[in-house]
């Protein structure tokens, strides 16, 4: 890859690698060691203007490239991702910090999504319907919208860009991409591989930098009609407001406060495995992480004991070391936020069962490590049971029966993912119906969404749109209905066929 080994990286605008117009830079740090991984352009609204101009120009030809041809580039991109899976995995364990198995999963998710969306190149189905009038034909087609603003988080640094960029491109849009400032190098690699796959100049442009400077300029730019954003609820609200005057399409994927329910008839070995994976995988930094565990009181003591012992067995260390179970969190500010919630939980009267502090010693001192943390006897209205912490902290909430479990699970402002462990098929179906989330798992944790079903949530997790699967296409296209009258005379709908 062209920039391998280089220390200083650039924006990608109109097919050229360029510095930020103001010449300023920022650093991305390795969370396991606190060392810099590279220097990136700290861009300004002027850079956004250039990127949008390049994308707007490229749109005029890209929208006319037949969708199957656009898809061929995506197939080649997927093949590049496969070829580079190992080095991207390794880089992700450094730049973002997650353990190698999960980093490989992140890259695999991008491969899967790219292949799925490439398949759309030969589908992009619309509808044909009969007309109410003779000698008249009608159908609907999906039309590209134009320049899409893509703003992504650092927790899935290869997967999430693919969820947004692959469907945007196959539908015929062009892209201005602002990756998270904590994982710019992975974004750089992502776009390099896209360019190597034969994407024409200007179709995807990268502008590195910060939300207030770059993100906001993209959201407010009059030539960017669609914004797709994954991040916090607070930022999602800001994005919505900033885009409102121009009536943009805004796709949001925001927070979660996902619950796993464990009923008294659950297979406990399975449930504990599912909880540990969902609460502590990616060090809890997934929108789908299980930050609440709602447990039937009959088995509460047993679940608590097993979870604490599993958490205490977890080995902390750099993501790239094979024996590591739990990598660092993304940066120092994350440590502070997570630790502040430990204080909040204690003040609220929850019982700190294990963890509750940054990890040190054993070579961990320079990195951003937090011990896996479990609170017991948590009341559903405590802040640690209501607010997204985005770290390796989970809250155990005892309940007396199924109905209370569902009520507690639903009694939060978010609605991304949920799960229930039970052997009772009737309860499982009731839970599928009554849990107010966009995703529900039966006898599995709250993470692990596949790319061909809709991904997203209810309530404050978003604004009704979905990523992945067929649903994603609705964000990146406008419907156009077409009526073709071949009768040779004026036929008036609703009038000429009215019953006598
Ligand atoms: C996210 O945390 O933003 O289902 C995405 C999962 C992953 C995606 C998570 N496939 O947990």
PDB file of N, CA and C in Angstrom, residues 391-474:
ATOM      1  N   UNK A 391     -18.246   1.288  27.861  1.00  0.00           N
ATOM      2  CA  UNK A 391     -17.022   0.722  28.422  1.00  0.00           C
ATOM      3  C   UNK A 391     -17.361  -0.619  29.029  1.00  0.00           C
ATOM      4  N   UNK A 392     -16.359  -1.279  29.648  1.00  0.00           N
ATOM      5  CA  UNK A 392     -16.578  -2.649  30.150  1.00  0.00           C
ATOM      6  C   UNK A 392     -17.292  -2.666  31.499  1.00  0.00           C
ATOM      7  N   UNK A 393     -18.461  -2.063  31.543  1.00  0.00           N
ATOM      8  CA  UNK A 393     -19.228  -1.985  32.800  1.00  0.00           C
ATOM      9  C   UNK A 393     -20.632  -2.511  32.550  1.00  0.00           C
ATOM     10  N   UNK A 394     -21.078  -3.405  33.405  1.00  0.00           N
ATOM     11  CA  UNK A 394     -22.451  -3.886  33.255  1.00  0.00           C
ATOM     12  C   UNK A 394     -23.154  -3.918  34.610  1.00  0.00           C
ATOM     13  N   UNK A 395     -24.482  -3.845  34.566  1.00  0.00           N
ATOM     14  CA  UNK A 395     -25.289  -3.695  35.775  1.00  0.00           C
ATOM     15  C   UNK A 395     -26.246  -4.872  35.903  1.00  0.00           C
ATOM     16  N   UNK A 396     -26.183  -5.573  37.048  1.00  0.00           N
ATOM     17  CA  UNK A 396     -27.099  -6.709  37.279  1.00  0.00           C
ATOM     18  C   UNK A 396     -28.339  -6.229  38.022  1.00  0.00           C
ATOM     19  N   UNK A 397     -29.490  -6.513  37.429  1.00  0.00           N
ATOM     20  CA  UNK A 397     -30.760  -6.044  37.989  1.00  0.00           C
ATOM     21  C   UNK A 397     -31.632  -7.256  38.305  1.00  0.00           C
ATOM     22  N   UNK A 398     -31.911  -7.506  39.586  1.00  0.00           N
ATOM     23  CA  UNK A 398     -32.777  -8.661  39.905  1.00  0.00           C
ATOM     24  C   UNK A 398     -34.252  -8.337  39.643  1.00  0.00           C
ATOM     25  N   UNK A 399     -35.002  -9.336  39.142  1.00  0.00           N
ATOM     26  CA  UNK A 399     -36.452  -9.151  38.941  1.00  0.00           C
ATOM     27  C   UNK A 399     -37.186 -10.404  39.421  1.00  0.00           C
ATOM     28  N   UNK A 400     -38.504 -10.262  39.639  1.00  0.00           N
ATOM     29  CA  UNK A 400     -39.226 -11.409  40.219  1.00  0.00           C
ATOM     30  C   UNK A 400     -39.879 -12.299  39.164  1.00  0.00           C
ATOM     31  N   UNK A 401     -40.167 -11.749  37.971  1.00  0.00           N
ATOM     32  CA  UNK A 401     -40.800 -12.603  36.958  1.00  0.00           C
ATOM     33  C   UNK A 401     -40.598 -12.031  35.547  1.00  0.00           C
ATOM     34  N   UNK A 402     -41.154 -12.741  34.589  1.00  0.00           N
ATOM     35  CA  UNK A 402     -40.990 -12.380  33.177  1.00  0.00           C
ATOM     36  C   UNK A 402     -41.542 -10.995  32.871  1.00  0.00           C
ATOM     37  N   UNK A 403     -42.738 -10.703  33.366  1.00  0.00           N
ATOM     38  CA  UNK A 403     -43.358  -9.409  33.053  1.00  0.00           C
ATOM     39  C   UNK A 403     -42.513  -8.240  33.560  1.00  0.00           C
ATOM     40  N   UNK A 404     -41.983  -8.417  34.767  1.00  0.00           N
ATOM     41  CA  UNK A 404     -41.135  -7.342  35.300  1.00  0.00           C
ATOM     42  C   UNK A 404     -39.853  -7.224  34.463  1.00  0.00           C
ATOM     43  N   UNK A 405     -39.336  -8.355  34.034  1.00  0.00           N
ATOM     44  CA  UNK A 405     -38.111  -8.329  33.210  1.00  0.00           C
ATOM     45  C   UNK A 405     -38.341  -7.518  31.935  1.00  0.00           C
ATOM     46  N   UNK A 406     -39.456  -7.746  31.285  1.00  0.00           N
ATOM     47  CA  UNK A 406     -39.741  -7.021  30.040  1.00  0.00           C
ATOM     48  C   UNK A 406     -39.932  -5.530  30.327  1.00  0.00           C
ATOM     49  N   UNK A 407     -40.657  -5.251  31.419  1.00  0.00           N
ATOM     50  CA  UNK A 407     -40.893  -3.840  31.776  1.00  0.00           C
ATOM     51  C   UNK A 407     -39.575  -3.116  32.026  1.00  0.00           C
ATOM     52  N   UNK A 408     -38.712  -3.743  32.800  1.00  0.00           N
ATOM     53  CA  UNK A 408     -37.415  -3.117  33.112  1.00  0.00           C
ATOM     54  C   UNK A 408     -36.584  -2.970  31.832  1.00  0.00           C
ATOM     55  N   UNK A 409     -36.588  -4.005  31.012  1.00  0.00           N
ATOM     56  CA  UNK A 409     -35.798  -3.944  29.767  1.00  0.00           C
ATOM     57  C   UNK A 409     -36.243  -2.753  28.925  1.00  0.00           C
ATOM     58  N   UNK A 410     -37.540  -2.517  28.868  1.00  0.00           N
ATOM     59  CA  UNK A 410     -38.068  -1.451  27.993  1.00  0.00           C
ATOM     60  C   UNK A 410     -37.965  -0.058  28.605  1.00  0.00           C
ATOM     61  N   UNK A 411     -37.707  -0.003  29.903  1.00  0.00           N
ATOM     62  CA  UNK A 411     -37.811   1.284  30.583  1.00  0.00           C
ATOM     63  C   UNK A 411     -36.500   2.088  30.493  1.00  0.00           C
ATOM     64  N   UNK A 412     -36.016   2.270  29.281  1.00  0.00           N
ATOM     65  CA  UNK A 412     -34.844   3.130  29.028  1.00  0.00           C
ATOM     66  C   UNK A 412     -35.149   3.926  27.764  1.00  0.00           C
ATOM     67  N   UNK A 413     -34.375   4.962  27.514  1.00  0.00           N
ATOM     68  CA  UNK A 413     -34.710   5.786  26.341  1.00  0.00           C
ATOM     69  C   UNK A 413     -34.207   5.187  25.034  1.00  0.00           C
ATOM     70  N   UNK A 414     -33.280   4.228  25.132  1.00  0.00           N
ATOM     71  CA  UNK A 414     -32.729   3.637  23.908  1.00  0.00           C
ATOM     72  C   UNK A 414     -33.479   2.360  23.502  1.00  0.00           C
ATOM     73  N   UNK A 415     -33.239   1.919  22.267  1.00  0.00           N
ATOM     74  CA  UNK A 415     -33.912   0.697  21.811  1.00  0.00           C
ATOM     75  C   UNK A 415     -33.162  -0.026  20.710  1.00  0.00           C
ATOM     76  N   UNK A 416     -31.868  -0.304  20.947  1.00  0.00           N
ATOM     77  CA  UNK A 416     -31.110  -0.965  19.870  1.00  0.00           C
ATOM     78  C   UNK A 416     -31.250  -2.492  19.914  1.00  0.00           C
ATOM     79  N   UNK A 417     -30.682  -3.111  20.941  1.00  0.00           N
ATOM     80  CA  UNK A 417     -30.637  -4.573  20.952  1.00  0.00           C
ATOM     81  C   UNK A 417     -31.127  -5.095  22.297  1.00  0.00           C
ATOM     82  N   UNK A 418     -31.611  -6.343  22.284  1.00  0.00           N
ATOM     83  CA  UNK A 418     -32.051  -6.980  23.528  1.00  0.00           C
ATOM     84  C   UNK A 418     -31.891  -8.477  23.358  1.00  0.00           C
ATOM     85  N   UNK A 419     -31.944  -9.173  24.490  1.00  0.00           N
ATOM     86  CA  UNK A 419     -31.780 -10.626  24.405  1.00  0.00           C
ATOM     87  C   UNK A 419     -32.452 -11.295  25.589  1.00  0.00           C
ATOM     88  N   UNK A 420     -32.886 -12.532  25.369  1.00  0.00           N
ATOM     89  CA  UNK A 420     -33.428 -13.312  26.491  1.00  0.00           C
ATOM     90  C   UNK A 420     -32.881 -14.730  26.429  1.00  0.00           C
ATOM     91  N   UNK A 421     -32.470 -15.223  27.584  1.00  0.00           N
ATOM     92  CA  UNK A 421     -32.086 -16.617  27.702  1.00  0.00           C
ATOM     93  C   UNK A 421     -33.213 -17.341  28.427  1.00  0.00           C
ATOM     94  N   UNK A 422     -33.843 -18.255  27.723  1.00  0.00           N
ATOM     95  CA  UNK A 422     -34.937 -19.053  28.291  1.00  0.00           C
ATOM     96  C   UNK A 422     -35.095 -20.307  27.434  1.00  0.00           C
ATOM     97  N   UNK A 423     -35.673 -21.356  28.040  1.00  0.00           N
ATOM     98  CA  UNK A 423     -35.963 -22.567  27.263  1.00  0.00           C
ATOM     99  C   UNK A 423     -37.439 -22.615  26.876  1.00  0.00           C
ATOM    100  N   UNK A 424     -38.173 -21.603  27.301  1.00  0.00           N
ATOM    101  CA  UNK A 424     -39.629 -21.618  27.163  1.00  0.00           C
ATOM    102  C   UNK A 424     -40.017 -20.897  25.863  1.00  0.00           C
ATOM    103  N   UNK A 425     -40.541 -21.662  24.925  1.00  0.00           N
ATOM    104  CA  UNK A 425     -40.809 -21.094  23.600  1.00  0.00           C
ATOM    105  C   UNK A 425     -41.887 -20.001  23.665  1.00  0.00           C
ATOM    106  N   UNK A 426     -42.835 -20.142  24.569  1.00  0.00           N
ATOM    107  CA  UNK A 426     -43.887 -19.117  24.666  1.00  0.00           C
ATOM    108  C   UNK A 426     -43.320 -17.790  25.134  1.00  0.00           C
ATOM    109  N   UNK A 427     -42.462 -17.872  26.151  1.00  0.00           N
ATOM    110  CA  UNK A 427     -41.832 -16.646  26.631  1.00  0.00           C
ATOM    111  C   UNK A 427     -40.935 -16.034  25.555  1.00  0.00           C
ATOM    112  N   UNK A 428     -40.250 -16.886  24.831  1.00  0.00           N
ATOM    113  CA  UNK A 428     -39.344 -16.374  23.790  1.00  0.00           C
ATOM    114  C   UNK A 428     -40.146 -15.575  22.760  1.00  0.00           C
ATOM    115  N   UNK A 429     -41.287 -16.110  22.365  1.00  0.00           N
ATOM    116  CA  UNK A 429     -42.095 -15.390  21.360  1.00  0.00           C
ATOM    117  C   UNK A 429     -42.694 -14.117  21.942  1.00  0.00           C
ATOM    118  N   UNK A 430     -43.089 -14.172  23.216  1.00  0.00           N
ATOM    119  CA  UNK A 430     -43.605 -12.931  23.827  1.00  0.00           C
ATOM    120  C   UNK A 430     -42.517 -11.875  23.875  1.00  0.00           C
ATOM    121  N   UNK A 431     -41.311 -12.313  24.215  1.00  0.00           N
ATOM    122  CA  UNK A 431     -40.194 -11.353  24.280  1.00  0.00           C
ATOM    123  C   UNK A 431     -39.933 -10.760  22.900  1.00  0.00           C
ATOM    124  N   UNK A 432     -39.972 -11.580  21.865  1.00  0.00           N
ATOM    125  CA  UNK A 432     -39.737 -11.078  20.492  1.00  0.00           C
ATOM    126  C   UNK A 432     -40.766 -10.012  20.137  1.00  0.00           C
ATOM    127  N   UNK A 433     -41.981 -10.202  20.635  1.00  0.00           N
ATOM    128  CA  UNK A 433     -43.039  -9.231  20.345  1.00  0.00           C
ATOM    129  C   UNK A 433     -42.921  -7.978  21.212  1.00  0.00           C
ATOM    130  N   UNK A 434     -42.569  -8.148  22.485  1.00  0.00           N
ATOM    131  CA  UNK A 434     -42.742  -7.038  23.430  1.00  0.00           C
ATOM    132  C   UNK A 434     -41.489  -6.223  23.729  1.00  0.00           C
ATOM    133  N   UNK A 435     -40.315  -6.763  23.441  1.00  0.00           N
ATOM    134  CA  UNK A 435     -39.102  -5.977  23.703  1.00  0.00           C
ATOM    135  C   UNK A 435     -39.007  -4.862  22.665  1.00  0.00           C
ATOM    136  N   UNK A 436     -38.888  -3.620  23.141  1.00  0.00           N
ATOM    137  CA  UNK A 436     -38.955  -2.465  22.231  1.00  0.00           C
ATOM    138  C   UNK A 436     -37.580  -2.094  21.693  1.00  0.00           C
ATOM    139  N   UNK A 437     -37.018  -3.010  20.883  1.00  0.00           N
ATOM    140  CA  UNK A 437     -35.697  -2.760  20.308  1.00  0.00           C
ATOM    141  C   UNK A 437     -35.724  -3.126  18.824  1.00  0.00           C
ATOM    142  N   UNK A 438     -34.771  -2.608  18.088  1.00  0.00           N
ATOM    143  CA  UNK A 438     -34.693  -2.937  16.667  1.00  0.00           C
ATOM    144  C   UNK A 438     -34.158  -4.338  16.419  1.00  0.00           C
ATOM    145  N   UNK A 439     -33.487  -4.892  17.406  1.00  0.00           N
ATOM    146  CA  UNK A 439     -32.872  -6.221  17.273  1.00  0.00           C
ATOM    147  C   UNK A 439     -33.142  -6.985  18.565  1.00  0.00           C
ATOM    148  N   UNK A 440     -33.582  -8.234  18.454  1.00  0.00           N
ATOM    149  CA  UNK A 440     -33.751  -9.087  19.642  1.00  0.00           C
ATOM    150  C   UNK A 440     -33.129 -10.455  19.377  1.00  0.00           C
ATOM    151  N   UNK A 441     -32.385 -10.932  20.334  1.00  0.00           N
ATOM    152  CA  UNK A 441     -31.758 -12.246  20.234  1.00  0.00           C
ATOM    153  C   UNK A 441     -32.402 -13.210  21.223  1.00  0.00           C
ATOM    154  N   UNK A 442     -32.567 -14.445  20.803  1.00  0.00           N
ATOM    155  CA  UNK A 442     -33.036 -15.499  21.716  1.00  0.00           C
ATOM    156  C   UNK A 442     -31.869 -16.457  21.965  1.00  0.00           C
ATOM    157  N   UNK A 443     -31.545 -16.635  23.228  1.00  0.00           N
ATOM    158  CA  UNK A 443     -30.444 -17.523  23.624  1.00  0.00           C
ATOM    159  C   UNK A 443     -29.126 -17.174  22.952  1.00  0.00           C
ATOM    160  N   UNK A 444     -28.867 -15.886  22.848  1.00  0.00           N
ATOM    161  CA  UNK A 444     -27.573 -15.360  22.389  1.00  0.00           C
ATOM    162  C   UNK A 444     -27.449 -13.981  23.019  1.00  0.00           C
ATOM    163  N   UNK A 445     -26.246 -13.424  23.009  1.00  0.00           N
ATOM    164  CA  UNK A 445     -26.045 -12.108  23.608  1.00  0.00           C
ATOM    165  C   UNK A 445     -26.670 -11.007  22.764  1.00  0.00           C
ATOM    166  N   UNK A 446     -26.303  -9.757  23.043  1.00  0.00           N
ATOM    167  CA  UNK A 446     -26.926  -8.636  22.322  1.00  0.00           C
ATOM    168  C   UNK A 446     -26.113  -8.178  21.116  1.00  0.00           C
ATOM    169  N   UNK A 447     -24.979  -8.828  20.858  1.00  0.00           N
ATOM    170  CA  UNK A 447     -24.136  -8.424  19.727  1.00  0.00           C
ATOM    171  C   UNK A 447     -24.105  -9.529  18.682  1.00  0.00           C
ATOM    172  N   UNK A 448     -23.697  -9.161  17.482  1.00  0.00           N
ATOM    173  CA  UNK A 448     -23.530 -10.204  16.468  1.00  0.00           C
ATOM    174  C   UNK A 448     -24.463 -10.071  15.291  1.00  0.00           C
ATOM    175  N   UNK A 449     -24.904  -8.846  15.000  1.00  0.00           N
ATOM    176  CA  UNK A 449     -25.806  -8.633  13.867  1.00  0.00           C
ATOM    177  C   UNK A 449     -25.128  -9.021  12.547  1.00  0.00           C
ATOM    178  N   UNK A 450     -25.883  -9.636  11.661  1.00  0.00           N
ATOM    179  CA  UNK A 450     -25.370  -9.998  10.336  1.00  0.00           C
ATOM    180  C   UNK A 450     -25.792  -8.931   9.331  1.00  0.00           C
ATOM    181  N   UNK A 451     -25.095  -8.904   8.189  1.00  0.00           N
ATOM    182  CA  UNK A 451     -25.210  -7.728   7.310  1.00  0.00           C
ATOM    183  C   UNK A 451     -26.459  -7.704   6.438  1.00  0.00           C
ATOM    184  N   UNK A 452     -27.181  -8.833   6.361  1.00  0.00           N
ATOM    185  CA  UNK A 452     -28.298  -8.850   5.425  1.00  0.00           C
ATOM    186  C   UNK A 452     -29.648  -8.625   6.087  1.00  0.00           C
ATOM    187  N   UNK A 453     -29.650  -8.332   7.388  1.00  0.00           N
ATOM    188  CA  UNK A 453     -30.893  -7.888   8.029  1.00  0.00           C
ATOM    189  C   UNK A 453     -30.722  -6.434   8.456  1.00  0.00           C
ATOM    190  N   UNK A 454     -31.839  -5.713   8.611  1.00  0.00           N
ATOM    191  CA  UNK A 454     -31.739  -4.309   9.017  1.00  0.00           C
ATOM    192  C   UNK A 454     -31.045  -4.168  10.363  1.00  0.00           C
ATOM    193  N   UNK A 455     -30.230  -3.136  10.489  1.00  0.00           N
ATOM    194  CA  UNK A 455     -29.525  -2.838  11.737  1.00  0.00           C
ATOM    195  C   UNK A 455     -29.893  -1.437  12.195  1.00  0.00           C
ATOM    196  N   UNK A 456     -30.391  -1.331  13.417  1.00  0.00           N
ATOM    197  CA  UNK A 456     -30.732  -0.019  13.964  1.00  0.00           C
ATOM    198  C   UNK A 456     -31.735  -0.214  15.074  1.00  0.00           C
ATOM    199  N   UNK A 457     -32.173   0.894  15.654  1.00  0.00           N
ATOM    200  CA  UNK A 457     -33.013   0.737  16.825  1.00  0.00           C
ATOM    201  C   UNK A 457     -34.174   1.691  16.893  1.00  0.00           C
ATOM    202  N   UNK A 458     -35.010   1.429  17.899  1.00  0.00           N
ATOM    203  CA  UNK A 458     -36.198   2.251  18.138  1.00  0.00           C
ATOM    204  C   UNK A 458     -35.844   3.391  19.091  1.00  0.00           C
ATOM    205  N   UNK A 459     -36.821   4.200  19.413  1.00  0.00           N
ATOM    206  CA  UNK A 459     -36.703   5.274  20.408  1.00  0.00           C
ATOM    207  C   UNK A 459     -35.460   6.131  20.116  1.00  0.00           C
ATOM    208  N   UNK A 460     -34.698   6.484  21.165  1.00  0.00           N
ATOM    209  CA  UNK A 460     -33.591   7.427  20.957  1.00  0.00           C
ATOM    210  C   UNK A 460     -32.350   6.804  20.312  1.00  0.00           C
ATOM    211  N   UNK A 461     -32.441   5.563  19.896  1.00  0.00           N
ATOM    212  CA  UNK A 461     -31.308   4.979  19.187  1.00  0.00           C
ATOM    213  C   UNK A 461     -31.198   5.528  17.767  1.00  0.00           C
ATOM    214  N   UNK A 462     -32.254   6.116  17.275  1.00  0.00           N
ATOM    215  CA  UNK A 462     -32.148   6.626  15.911  1.00  0.00           C
ATOM    216  C   UNK A 462     -33.373   7.410  15.540  1.00  0.00           C
ATOM    217  N   UNK A 463     -33.606   7.523  14.242  1.00  0.00           N
ATOM    218  CA  UNK A 463     -34.770   8.289  13.780  1.00  0.00           C
ATOM    219  C   UNK A 463     -35.566   7.487  12.756  1.00  0.00           C
ATOM    220  N   UNK A 464     -35.540   6.156  12.928  1.00  0.00           N
ATOM    221  CA  UNK A 464     -36.414   5.322  12.110  1.00  0.00           C
ATOM    222  C   UNK A 464     -35.746   4.675  10.911  1.00  0.00           C
ATOM    223  N   UNK A 465     -34.582   5.170  10.533  1.00  0.00           N
ATOM    224  CA  UNK A 465     -33.880   4.548   9.400  1.00  0.00           C
ATOM    225  C   UNK A 465     -33.129   3.303   9.872  1.00  0.00           C
ATOM    226  N   UNK A 466     -32.706   2.502   8.926  1.00  0.00           N
ATOM    227  CA  UNK A 466     -31.912   1.322   9.238  1.00  0.00           C
ATOM    228  C   UNK A 466     -30.711   1.238   8.300  1.00  0.00           C
ATOM    229  N   UNK A 467     -29.637   0.633   8.824  1.00  0.00           N
ATOM    230  CA  UNK A 467     -28.516   0.282   7.962  1.00  0.00           C
ATOM    231  C   UNK A 467     -28.639  -1.186   7.603  1.00  0.00           C
ATOM    232  N   UNK A 468     -27.774  -1.622   6.683  1.00  0.00           N
ATOM    233  CA  UNK A 468     -27.646  -3.035   6.332  1.00  0.00           C
ATOM    234  C   UNK A 468     -28.928  -3.562   5.658  1.00  0.00           C
ATOM    235  N   UNK A 469     -28.776  -4.700   5.012  1.00  0.00           N
ATOM    236  CA  UNK A 469     -29.915  -5.327   4.352  1.00  0.00           C
ATOM    237  C   UNK A 469     -30.550  -4.413   3.313  1.00  0.00           C
ATOM    238  N   UNK A 470     -31.741  -4.789   2.908  1.00  0.00           N
ATOM    239  CA  UNK A 470     -32.471  -3.991   1.924  1.00  0.00           C
ATOM    240  C   UNK A 470     -32.835  -2.606   2.465  1.00  0.00           C
ATOM    241  N   UNK A 471     -33.039  -2.531   3.793  1.00  0.00           N
ATOM    242  CA  UNK A 471     -33.484  -1.271   4.393  1.00  0.00           C
ATOM    243  C   UNK A 471     -32.492  -0.145   4.143  1.00  0.00           C
ATOM    244  N   UNK A 472     -31.205  -0.477   4.046  1.00  0.00           N
ATOM    245  CA  UNK A 472     -30.185   0.562   3.842  1.00  0.00           C
ATOM    246  C   UNK A 472     -30.426   1.330   2.547  1.00  0.00           C
ATOM    247  N   UNK A 473     -30.981   0.634   1.560  1.00  0.00           N
ATOM    248  CA  UNK A 473     -31.146   1.271   0.254  1.00  0.00           C
ATOM    249  C   UNK A 473     -32.088   2.464   0.343  1.00  0.00           C
ATOM    250  N   UNK A 474     -32.972   2.444   1.325  1.00  0.00           N
ATOM    251  CA  UNK A 474     -33.929   3.552   1.459  1.00  0.00           C
ATOM    252  C   UNK A 474     -33.250   4.854   1.884  1.00  0.00           C
TER     253      UNK A 474
END
